[in-house]
Short mmCIF file of C-alpha atoms in Angstrom, two decimals:
data_model
loop_
_atom_site.label_atom_id
_atom_site.label_comp_id
_atom_site.label_asym_id
_atom_site.label_seq_id
_atom_site.Cartn_x
_atom_site.Cartn_y
_atom_site.Cartn_z
CA MET F 14 10.07 47.12 -8.68
CA VAL F 15 6.41 46.40 -9.36
CA GLN F 16 4.72 44.12 -6.83
CA PHE F 17 1.65 42.10 -7.62
CA TYR F 18 -0.98 41.04 -5.10
CA SER F 19 -1.64 37.31 -4.91
CA PRO F 20 -4.85 36.36 -3.03
CA ASN F 21 -3.49 32.85 -2.37
CA ARG F 22 -0.28 34.03 -0.76
CA ARG F 23 -0.48 34.16 3.01
CA SER F 24 2.16 35.38 5.39
CA VAL F 25 3.25 32.91 8.02
CA ASN F 26 3.51 34.05 11.59
CA ARG F 27 7.09 33.16 12.53
CA GLY F 28 6.53 33.68 16.24
CA ILE F 29 6.76 30.90 18.82
CA ILE F 30 3.46 29.74 20.32
CA SER F 31 2.64 27.10 22.94
CA VAL F 32 0.01 24.46 22.24
CA THR F 33 -1.18 21.10 23.55
CA ALA F 34 -2.11 18.41 21.03
CA ASP F 35 -5.55 16.91 21.58
CA ASN F 36 -5.64 14.39 18.74
CA LEU F 37 -3.64 12.56 16.09
CA ASP F 38 -4.32 12.22 12.37
CA ALA F 39 -3.75 9.14 10.21
CA GLN F 40 -0.37 10.51 9.11
CA GLY F 41 0.88 10.63 12.70
CA GLN F 42 0.66 14.42 12.99
CA GLY F 43 -0.47 15.93 16.25
CA ILE F 44 -3.57 18.13 16.04
CA ALA F 45 -3.81 21.25 18.20
CA ARG F 46 -6.04 24.33 18.21
CA HIS F 47 -4.88 27.92 18.58
CA GLN F 48 -7.14 30.97 18.28
CA GLY F 49 -9.80 28.93 16.52
CA LYS F 50 -7.45 27.43 13.91
CA THR F 51 -6.48 23.76 13.58
CA ILE F 52 -2.71 23.20 13.54
CA PHE F 53 -0.99 20.01 12.36
CA ILE F 54 2.36 19.36 14.04
CA SER F 55 4.59 16.51 12.91
CA GLY F 56 5.99 14.53 15.85
CA LEU F 57 3.60 15.75 18.55
CA LEU F 58 1.31 13.26 20.30
CA PRO F 59 -2.05 13.82 22.02
CA GLY F 60 -1.61 15.31 25.48
CA GLU F 61 1.88 16.64 24.74
CA GLN F 62 2.62 20.33 25.13
CA ALA F 63 5.16 22.04 22.90
CA GLN F 64 6.48 25.33 21.68
CA ILE F 65 5.93 25.41 17.94
CA GLN F 66 6.55 27.63 14.94
CA LEU F 67 4.16 27.82 12.01
CA THR F 68 5.61 26.73 8.66
CA GLU F 69 2.48 27.02 6.52
CA GLU F 70 -0.77 28.88 7.10
CA LYS F 71 -4.06 28.52 5.24
CA ARG F 72 -7.50 29.96 5.92
CA GLN F 73 -8.78 26.84 7.74
CA PHE F 74 -5.60 25.25 9.08
CA ALA F 75 -1.87 25.63 9.59
CA LYS F 76 1.20 23.39 9.79
CA ALA F 77 4.00 23.78 12.28
CA ARG F 78 7.27 22.35 13.48
CA ILE F 79 8.26 21.65 17.06
CA VAL F 80 10.73 24.11 18.55
CA LYS F 81 10.72 22.46 21.97
CA ARG F 82 8.58 19.64 23.35
CA LEU F 83 7.58 20.39 26.93
CA SER F 84 6.03 17.07 27.94
CA ASP F 85 5.92 13.41 26.84
CA SER F 86 2.89 11.24 26.20
CA PRO F 87 2.77 7.72 27.68
CA HIS F 88 2.12 6.63 24.07
CA ARG F 89 5.53 7.90 22.94
CA VAL F 90 7.99 5.07 22.26
CA ALA F 91 11.61 4.94 21.11
CA PRO F 92 11.83 4.46 17.31
CA TYR F 93 13.31 1.08 16.48
CA CYS F 94 14.94 2.10 13.19
CA PRO F 95 18.19 4.12 13.23
CA HIS F 96 17.04 5.97 10.07
CA PHE F 97 13.75 7.20 11.53
CA ASN F 98 13.25 11.00 11.36
CA VAL F 99 15.47 11.09 8.27
CA CYS F 100 14.06 8.38 6.02
CA GLY F 101 10.61 9.16 4.63
CA GLY F 102 9.44 5.54 4.59
CA CYS F 103 7.91 5.51 8.10
CA GLN F 104 6.20 8.38 9.89
CA GLN F 105 4.99 6.85 13.16
CA GLN F 106 7.66 4.70 14.80
CA HIS F 107 7.54 7.08 17.76
CA VAL F 108 3.85 6.24 18.32
CA ALA F 109 2.73 3.19 20.32
CA THR F 110 1.02 0.66 18.06
CA GLU F 111 -2.28 0.79 19.97
CA LEU F 112 -2.56 4.54 19.37
CA GLN F 113 -1.58 4.18 15.70
CA VAL F 114 -4.27 1.63 14.87
CA ASN F 115 -7.01 3.19 16.98
CA THR F 116 -6.34 6.57 15.38
CA LYS F 117 -6.61 5.11 11.88
CA ALA F 118 -9.83 3.31 12.82
CA SER F 119 -11.24 6.59 14.18
CA VAL F 120 -10.29 8.45 10.99
CA LEU F 121 -12.04 5.77 8.93
CA GLU F 122 -15.17 5.95 11.10
CA HIS F 123 -15.19 9.75 10.89
CA LEU F 124 -14.89 9.82 7.09
CA ILE F 125 -17.72 7.33 6.66
CA GLN F 126 -19.96 9.24 9.05
CA ARG F 127 -19.15 12.57 7.40
CA GLU F 128 -19.93 11.28 3.90
CA THR F 129 -22.85 8.96 4.65
CA GLY F 130 -24.25 10.00 8.01
CA ILE F 131 -23.77 6.44 9.30
CA ARG F 132 -21.99 5.81 12.60
CA ILE F 133 -20.25 2.46 12.45
CA SER F 134 -17.30 0.89 14.25
CA ALA F 135 -14.17 -0.13 12.30
CA HIS F 136 -13.35 -2.73 14.98
CA PRO F 137 -12.17 -5.40 15.40
CA ILE F 138 -9.03 -4.27 13.60
CA ILE F 139 -7.11 -6.69 11.39
CA HIS F 140 -3.66 -6.48 12.95
CA SER F 141 -0.12 -6.88 11.66
CA PRO F 142 3.22 -7.50 13.36
CA GLU F 143 4.84 -4.15 14.20
CA TYR F 144 8.02 -4.99 12.29
CA GLY F 145 9.24 -7.49 9.72
CA TYR F 146 6.01 -7.36 7.74
CA ARG F 147 7.03 -5.90 4.36
CA ARG F 148 7.77 -8.53 1.71
CA ARG F 149 8.34 -6.02 -1.07
CA ALA F 150 10.35 -2.79 -1.19
CA ARG F 151 11.74 -0.54 -3.93
CA LEU F 152 14.91 1.41 -3.14
CA GLY F 153 16.34 4.25 -5.20
CA LEU F 154 19.92 4.12 -6.48
CA GLN F 155 22.05 7.21 -6.96
CA TYR F 156 25.78 7.56 -7.51
CA HIS F 157 27.34 10.21 -5.27
CA ALA F 158 30.22 11.64 -7.29
CA LYS F 159 31.95 13.50 -4.44
CA GLN F 160 31.95 10.48 -2.14
CA ARG F 161 32.52 8.15 -5.11
CA THR F 162 29.96 5.71 -3.78
CA LEU F 163 26.47 4.47 -4.50
CA LEU F 164 23.54 5.56 -2.35
CA MET F 165 20.79 2.97 -1.93
CA GLY F 166 17.66 3.76 0.01
CA PHE F 167 14.36 5.59 0.38
CA ARG F 168 13.61 9.25 -0.19
CA GLN F 169 14.05 11.66 2.66
CA SER F 170 10.75 13.13 3.80
CA GLN F 171 9.57 15.96 1.51
CA THR F 172 12.75 15.88 -0.61
CA ASN F 173 14.21 13.93 -3.51
CA ASP F 174 17.38 13.15 -1.56
CA LEU F 175 18.13 9.49 -0.90
CA VAL F 176 18.80 8.23 2.61
CA ASN F 177 21.44 5.51 2.45
CA ILE F 178 19.69 2.59 4.14
CA LYS F 179 21.65 -0.03 6.04
CA HIS F 180 18.77 -1.34 8.14
CA CYS F 181 15.02 -1.46 7.56
CA PRO F 182 13.19 -3.29 10.37
CA VAL F 183 9.80 -3.11 8.65
CA MET F 184 11.18 -5.39 5.91
CA ARG F 185 10.97 -9.13 6.27
CA PRO F 186 14.27 -10.23 7.90
CA GLU F 187 15.17 -12.28 4.80
CA LEU F 188 15.18 -9.03 2.79
CA GLU F 189 16.72 -6.75 5.41
CA GLN F 190 19.78 -9.00 5.73
CA LEU F 191 20.41 -8.52 2.00
CA LEU F 192 20.66 -4.72 2.20
CA GLN F 193 24.33 -4.30 3.03
CA PRO F 194 25.77 -7.14 0.87
CA LEU F 195 23.57 -6.03 -2.05
CA HIS F 196 24.77 -2.45 -1.70
CA GLN F 197 28.39 -3.63 -1.70
CA CYS F 198 27.74 -5.76 -4.78
CA LEU F 199 26.09 -2.94 -6.77
CA ASN F 200 28.81 -0.51 -5.73
CA ARG F 201 31.38 -2.77 -7.44
CA LEU F 202 29.61 -2.78 -10.82
CA GLN F 203 31.17 -0.89 -13.72
CA ALA F 204 27.66 0.41 -14.44
CA VAL F 205 27.30 1.82 -10.91
CA LYS F 206 26.69 5.35 -12.25
CA ARG F 207 23.86 4.17 -14.52
CA LEU F 208 21.55 2.31 -12.17
CA GLY F 209 17.97 3.39 -11.57
CA HIS F 210 16.44 1.45 -8.69
CA VAL F 211 16.41 -1.98 -7.08
CA GLU F 212 13.37 -3.89 -5.87
CA LEU F 213 13.47 -6.65 -3.26
CA VAL F 214 10.66 -9.19 -3.10
CA LEU F 215 10.22 -12.18 -0.82
CA ALA F 216 8.33 -15.03 -2.47
CA GLU F 217 7.57 -18.44 -1.00
CA SER F 218 10.24 -19.68 -3.41
CA GLY F 219 12.81 -17.35 -1.84
CA PRO F 220 14.01 -13.74 -2.17
CA LEU F 221 14.45 -12.04 -5.51
CA VAL F 222 15.98 -8.79 -6.73
CA VAL F 223 14.91 -6.68 -9.70
CA LEU F 224 17.66 -4.32 -10.89
CA ARG F 225 16.79 -1.38 -13.13
CA HIS F 226 19.83 -0.46 -15.24
CA LEU F 227 19.92 2.41 -17.74
CA ASP F 228 22.59 0.97 -20.07
CA PRO F 229 23.25 -2.65 -21.16
CA LEU F 230 25.30 -4.48 -18.55
CA LYS F 231 28.73 -5.79 -19.50
CA HIS F 232 29.71 -9.42 -19.06
CA GLU F 233 31.84 -8.63 -15.99
CA ASP F 234 28.91 -6.95 -14.24
CA LYS F 235 26.62 -9.87 -14.98
CA GLN F 236 29.22 -12.23 -13.57
CA THR F 237 29.44 -10.15 -10.37
CA LEU F 238 25.66 -10.39 -10.04
CA ARG F 239 25.71 -14.14 -10.68
CA THR F 240 28.22 -14.60 -7.88
CA PHE F 241 26.02 -12.58 -5.52
CA SER F 242 22.97 -14.61 -6.60
CA LEU F 243 24.66 -17.92 -5.81
CA GLN F 244 26.22 -16.76 -2.53
CA HIS F 245 22.95 -15.40 -1.13
CA GLN F 246 20.47 -17.74 -2.83
CA VAL F 247 18.71 -14.83 -4.50
CA ALA F 248 17.02 -14.84 -7.90
CA ILE F 249 18.01 -11.72 -9.88
CA TYR F 250 16.04 -10.10 -12.70
CA LEU F 251 17.40 -7.39 -14.97
CA LEU F 252 15.20 -4.53 -16.13
CA GLY F 253 16.79 -2.70 -19.04
CA ASP F 254 13.64 -0.69 -19.63
CA GLU F 255 10.17 -0.85 -18.12
CA LYS F 256 9.13 -3.79 -20.35
CA SER F 257 12.31 -5.82 -20.81
CA LEU F 258 12.44 -7.87 -17.61
CA GLU F 259 14.68 -10.92 -17.96
CA PRO F 260 16.09 -13.42 -15.48
CA LEU F 261 19.83 -13.19 -14.88
CA MET F 262 20.05 -16.98 -15.06
CA ALA F 263 17.78 -19.11 -17.24
CA GLU F 264 17.31 -21.81 -14.60
CA GLN F 265 15.60 -19.43 -12.13
CA ALA F 266 12.18 -20.73 -11.10
CA ALA F 267 9.22 -18.36 -11.31
CA PRO F 268 8.36 -16.79 -7.93
CA TRP F 269 5.11 -17.68 -6.19
CA TYR F 270 3.17 -17.10 -3.00
CA GLN F 271 0.34 -18.86 -1.18
CA VAL F 272 -3.10 -17.58 -0.31
CA ASP F 273 -5.90 -19.66 1.21
CA GLY F 274 -3.97 -22.84 0.41
CA LEU F 275 -3.50 -21.98 -3.30
CA LYS F 276 -0.24 -21.42 -5.17
CA LEU F 277 -0.06 -18.17 -7.16
CA VAL F 278 2.85 -17.76 -9.55
CA PHE F 279 3.67 -14.15 -10.38
CA SER F 280 6.05 -12.02 -12.39
CA PRO F 281 8.36 -9.83 -10.29
CA GLN F 282 6.60 -6.84 -11.88
CA ASP F 283 3.10 -8.04 -10.92
CA PHE F 284 1.33 -6.35 -8.04
CA ILE F 285 1.11 -8.45 -4.88
CA GLN F 286 0.08 -7.28 -1.42
CA VAL F 287 3.11 -6.07 0.54
CA ASN F 288 1.96 -7.47 3.90
CA ASP F 289 1.40 -11.21 3.51
CA GLY F 290 0.01 -11.72 7.02
CA VAL F 291 -2.68 -9.06 6.63
CA ASN F 292 -3.41 -10.26 3.09
CA GLN F 293 -4.20 -13.75 4.40
CA GLN F 294 -6.54 -12.33 7.06
CA MET F 295 -8.14 -9.95 4.56
CA VAL F 296 -8.95 -12.75 2.11
CA THR F 297 -10.36 -14.89 4.92
CA GLN F 298 -12.55 -12.00 6.12
CA ALA F 299 -13.80 -11.22 2.61
CA LEU F 300 -14.78 -14.83 1.98
CA ALA F 301 -16.57 -15.02 5.35
CA TRP F 302 -18.49 -11.79 4.67
CA LEU F 303 -19.57 -13.03 1.23
CA ASP F 304 -20.91 -16.20 2.89
CA LEU F 305 -20.05 -18.18 -0.23
CA GLN F 306 -22.33 -21.03 -1.29
CA PRO F 307 -21.96 -23.72 -4.00
CA THR F 308 -24.67 -22.03 -6.11
CA ASP F 309 -23.13 -18.52 -6.05
CA ARG F 310 -21.96 -16.58 -9.08
CA VAL F 311 -19.40 -13.99 -7.97
CA LEU F 312 -17.88 -10.99 -9.77
CA ASP F 313 -14.42 -9.79 -8.70
CA LEU F 314 -13.62 -6.33 -10.09
CA PHE F 315 -10.08 -4.89 -10.17
CA CYS F 316 -9.09 -8.51 -9.53
CA GLY F 317 -5.36 -8.26 -10.26
CA MET F 318 -3.88 -11.73 -10.68
CA GLY F 319 -6.62 -13.40 -8.65
CA ASN F 320 -5.69 -12.82 -5.01
CA PHE F 321 -9.42 -13.01 -4.11
CA THR F 322 -10.77 -14.59 -7.31
CA LEU F 323 -9.04 -17.94 -6.98
CA PRO F 324 -9.89 -18.56 -3.30
CA ILE F 325 -13.50 -17.64 -4.13
CA ALA F 326 -13.48 -20.18 -6.99
CA THR F 327 -12.90 -23.05 -4.56
CA LYS F 328 -16.29 -22.42 -2.93
CA VAL F 329 -18.78 -21.32 -5.62
CA GLN F 330 -20.43 -22.29 -8.89
CA ALA F 331 -18.59 -19.66 -10.92
CA VAL F 332 -16.48 -16.55 -10.49
CA VAL F 333 -15.43 -13.92 -13.02
CA GLY F 334 -12.39 -11.70 -12.45
CA VAL F 335 -12.11 -8.44 -14.40
CA GLU F 336 -8.88 -6.42 -14.54
CA GLY F 337 -7.60 -3.50 -16.60
CA VAL F 338 -3.95 -4.68 -16.75
CA ALA F 339 -3.49 -7.40 -19.38
CA GLU F 340 -0.38 -8.91 -17.76
CA LEU F 341 -2.25 -9.50 -14.51
CA VAL F 342 -5.13 -11.13 -16.38
CA ALA F 343 -2.65 -13.53 -18.02
CA SER F 344 -1.20 -14.37 -14.58
CA GLY F 345 -4.67 -15.04 -13.23
CA GLN F 346 -5.54 -17.35 -16.12
CA TYR F 347 -2.27 -19.24 -15.65
CA ASN F 348 -2.87 -19.68 -11.92
CA ALA F 349 -6.42 -20.91 -12.46
CA ARG F 350 -5.01 -23.70 -14.64
CA LEU F 351 -2.17 -24.34 -12.19
CA ASN F 352 -4.65 -24.86 -9.34
CA GLN F 353 -7.04 -26.85 -11.56
CA LEU F 354 -9.88 -24.38 -11.06
CA HIS F 355 -12.25 -24.69 -14.03
CA ASN F 356 -15.09 -22.48 -12.80
CA VAL F 357 -13.17 -19.19 -13.03
CA ASP F 358 -12.74 -16.82 -15.98
CA PHE F 359 -10.53 -13.73 -16.20
CA PHE F 360 -11.23 -10.84 -18.56
CA HIS F 361 -9.18 -7.83 -19.58
CA ALA F 362 -11.68 -4.99 -19.74
CA ASN F 363 -12.16 -1.28 -19.23
CA LEU F 364 -13.87 -1.02 -15.86
CA GLU F 365 -15.32 2.36 -16.76
CA ALA F 366 -17.56 0.63 -19.33
CA GLU F 367 -21.07 -0.64 -18.58
CA ILE F 368 -20.06 -3.93 -17.04
CA HIS F 369 -23.63 -5.20 -16.70
CA ARG F 370 -23.85 -5.23 -20.51
CA GLN F 371 -20.73 -7.34 -21.02
CA PRO F 372 -21.27 -10.86 -22.46
CA TRP F 373 -19.72 -12.48 -19.37
CA ALA F 374 -22.26 -10.68 -17.17
CA ALA F 375 -25.30 -12.02 -19.04
CA GLN F 376 -26.05 -14.70 -16.44
CA GLY F 377 -25.78 -12.20 -13.62
CA PHE F 378 -23.97 -12.29 -10.27
CA ASN F 379 -25.44 -12.53 -6.82
CA LYS F 380 -22.27 -11.37 -5.02
CA VAL F 381 -19.58 -8.81 -5.91
CA LEU F 382 -16.11 -8.01 -4.57
CA LEU F 383 -14.06 -5.03 -5.69
CA ASP F 384 -10.54 -3.92 -4.79
CA PRO F 385 -9.82 -0.67 -6.69
CA ALA F 386 -6.75 1.56 -6.64
CA ARG F 387 -6.59 4.82 -4.65
CA ALA F 388 -8.85 6.64 -7.13
CA GLY F 389 -11.69 4.36 -6.09
CA ALA F 390 -14.43 2.89 -8.24
CA ALA F 391 -16.70 5.82 -9.13
CA GLY F 392 -16.99 4.58 -12.71
CA VAL F 393 -18.40 1.17 -11.76
CA MET F 394 -20.60 1.77 -8.71
CA ALA F 395 -23.78 2.51 -10.68
CA HIS F 396 -23.16 -0.59 -12.81
CA ILE F 397 -22.79 -2.74 -9.68
CA VAL F 398 -26.18 -1.46 -8.51
CA LYS F 399 -27.71 -2.57 -11.85
CA LEU F 400 -26.38 -6.09 -11.25
CA ALA F 401 -28.38 -6.10 -7.99
CA PRO F 402 -26.09 -8.43 -5.98
CA GLU F 403 -27.08 -9.61 -2.51
CA LYS F 404 -23.71 -8.67 -1.03
CA VAL F 405 -20.88 -6.33 -2.00
CA VAL F 406 -17.44 -6.39 -0.35
CA TYR F 407 -15.36 -3.29 -1.05
CA VAL F 408 -11.61 -3.49 -0.26
CA SER F 409 -10.02 -0.04 -0.17
CA CYS F 410 -6.58 1.58 0.06
CA ASN F 411 -8.12 5.06 0.33
CA PRO F 412 -10.81 5.73 2.96
CA THR F 413 -11.88 8.94 1.22
CA THR F 414 -12.89 7.18 -2.00
CA LEU F 415 -14.43 4.29 -0.05
CA ALA F 416 -16.66 6.76 1.80
CA ARG F 417 -17.54 8.52 -1.47
CA ASP F 418 -18.36 5.32 -3.37
CA SER F 419 -20.39 3.97 -0.43
CA LYS F 420 -23.01 6.66 -1.03
CA VAL F 421 -23.97 5.13 -4.40
CA LEU F 422 -24.79 1.80 -2.78
CA LEU F 423 -26.57 3.39 0.17
CA GLU F 424 -28.71 5.57 -2.09
CA ALA F 425 -29.68 2.41 -3.98
CA GLY F 426 -31.00 0.86 -0.77
CA TYR F 427 -27.99 -1.17 0.35
CA HIS F 428 -27.07 -1.38 4.03
CA LEU F 429 -23.55 -0.80 5.34
CA VAL F 430 -23.26 -3.82 7.62
CA SER F 431 -19.61 -3.95 8.68
CA VAL F 432 -16.28 -2.11 8.32
CA ARG F 433 -12.74 -3.18 9.20
CA MET F 434 -9.51 -1.21 9.44
CA LEU F 435 -6.58 -3.22 8.05
CA ASP F 436 -3.19 -2.48 9.62
CA MET F 437 -1.48 -3.23 6.31
CA PHE F 438 1.36 -0.70 6.77
CA PRO F 439 2.30 -0.17 10.45
CA HIS F 440 4.25 3.02 11.25
CA THR F 441 3.03 4.76 8.07
CA GLY F 442 0.09 7.00 7.21
CA HIS F 443 -1.44 4.45 4.80
CA LEU F 444 -4.94 3.41 5.82
CA GLU F 445 -6.40 0.23 4.31
CA SER F 446 -9.94 -0.93 4.98
CA MET F 447 -12.80 -3.10 3.81
CA ALA F 448 -16.57 -2.79 4.01
CA LEU F 449 -19.56 -5.10 3.60
CA PHE F 450 -22.83 -3.93 2.00
CA CYS F 451 -25.96 -6.08 1.89
CA SER F 452 -29.25 -5.68 0.07
CA GLU F 453 -31.05 -6.63 3.30
CA PRO F 454 -30.17 -5.54 6.85
CA MET F 455 -28.30 -8.17 8.84
CA ASP F 456 -26.11 -8.59 11.90
CA ILE F 457 -22.43 -9.52 11.63
CA GLU F 458 -20.47 -10.85 14.57
#
């Protein structure tokens, strides 16, 4: 048989080696060094020694699994969730919270220094409760033919297999207590083999469930769901396809949440921050950093349904929110009217366009906030510079793109004044942050 050489294919040394972890990455992997190579080991904490076996080897780094752990770190704690190590939802329940958050802050500081050359502290950290923080969760549904039962849960780490979830302590208790009765309810449906996923959301108005079904539901199934809705005081929405969301019962009130004393009504499909407690602190911090005054004109880019825009509107002359998703723009406009805010305008626009040339930008802005998706805001950074605001607050769900985009502002003469790590998703590898840039140097307490 002919064999072909592949320069990218590397043999993995299957031997057992002993290492001691000296650091932790944001994903909760231990970092060790062996013969000059960095090795990432899932489940190993700094200071712990273990026998490991390489599972993947690249030129600059390798990955490994633990064969036997030889010592325990004082930062190792017992995972609270019975599904930990199987469910892929959390990666760090074995790590003490203090080590988790300080590691993420260090990663953020390192990325910013590497990309910009600036050494800056990401403290004080905006903290979250360890558990019971998640007010939104999507669970997969899959009918298991051999067991003749429905699986409902999250994906197993690095596979497409579902882990049947009975408990999820990172969920808000009002949602976690619905898991088992909801599973029993869905398992009784005639359409049980044709369900896609279920989403649980906790609004101020109460919990709600969005059920994705692949075929039209029969009357009997809808009646089963109505009974569940009434018994558990849950609003149910049916999603026949990605655009056909409809309430199970016509009298269901629209869900809403509060931020900075305002009421924001939303569609169950609208994006809202998963961690309400951190969201409240994040909005408060952003408004404080912007130092809002009655004469300010503020631009909020990637504004969603107005999570920042509407609180800003209560303190300034005018604010403009710009968003690329039309449904979120409509929600923002509705909520501005609901809260009787007449100095705010929302626009549906392509944020890759030259925003400083848009008609709504003609009067200029002296302060800017942006909250982009993971890809960052590379397409708008140069346009923000042309607006020449006094202050820019950048809220980020990806420290790599935050560090990259920061360079545009710094090269234009802005000063990186303050950075915060947001503990939005405890026990996971997600790292949220926010940064303040000013046209003039200043001190922030």
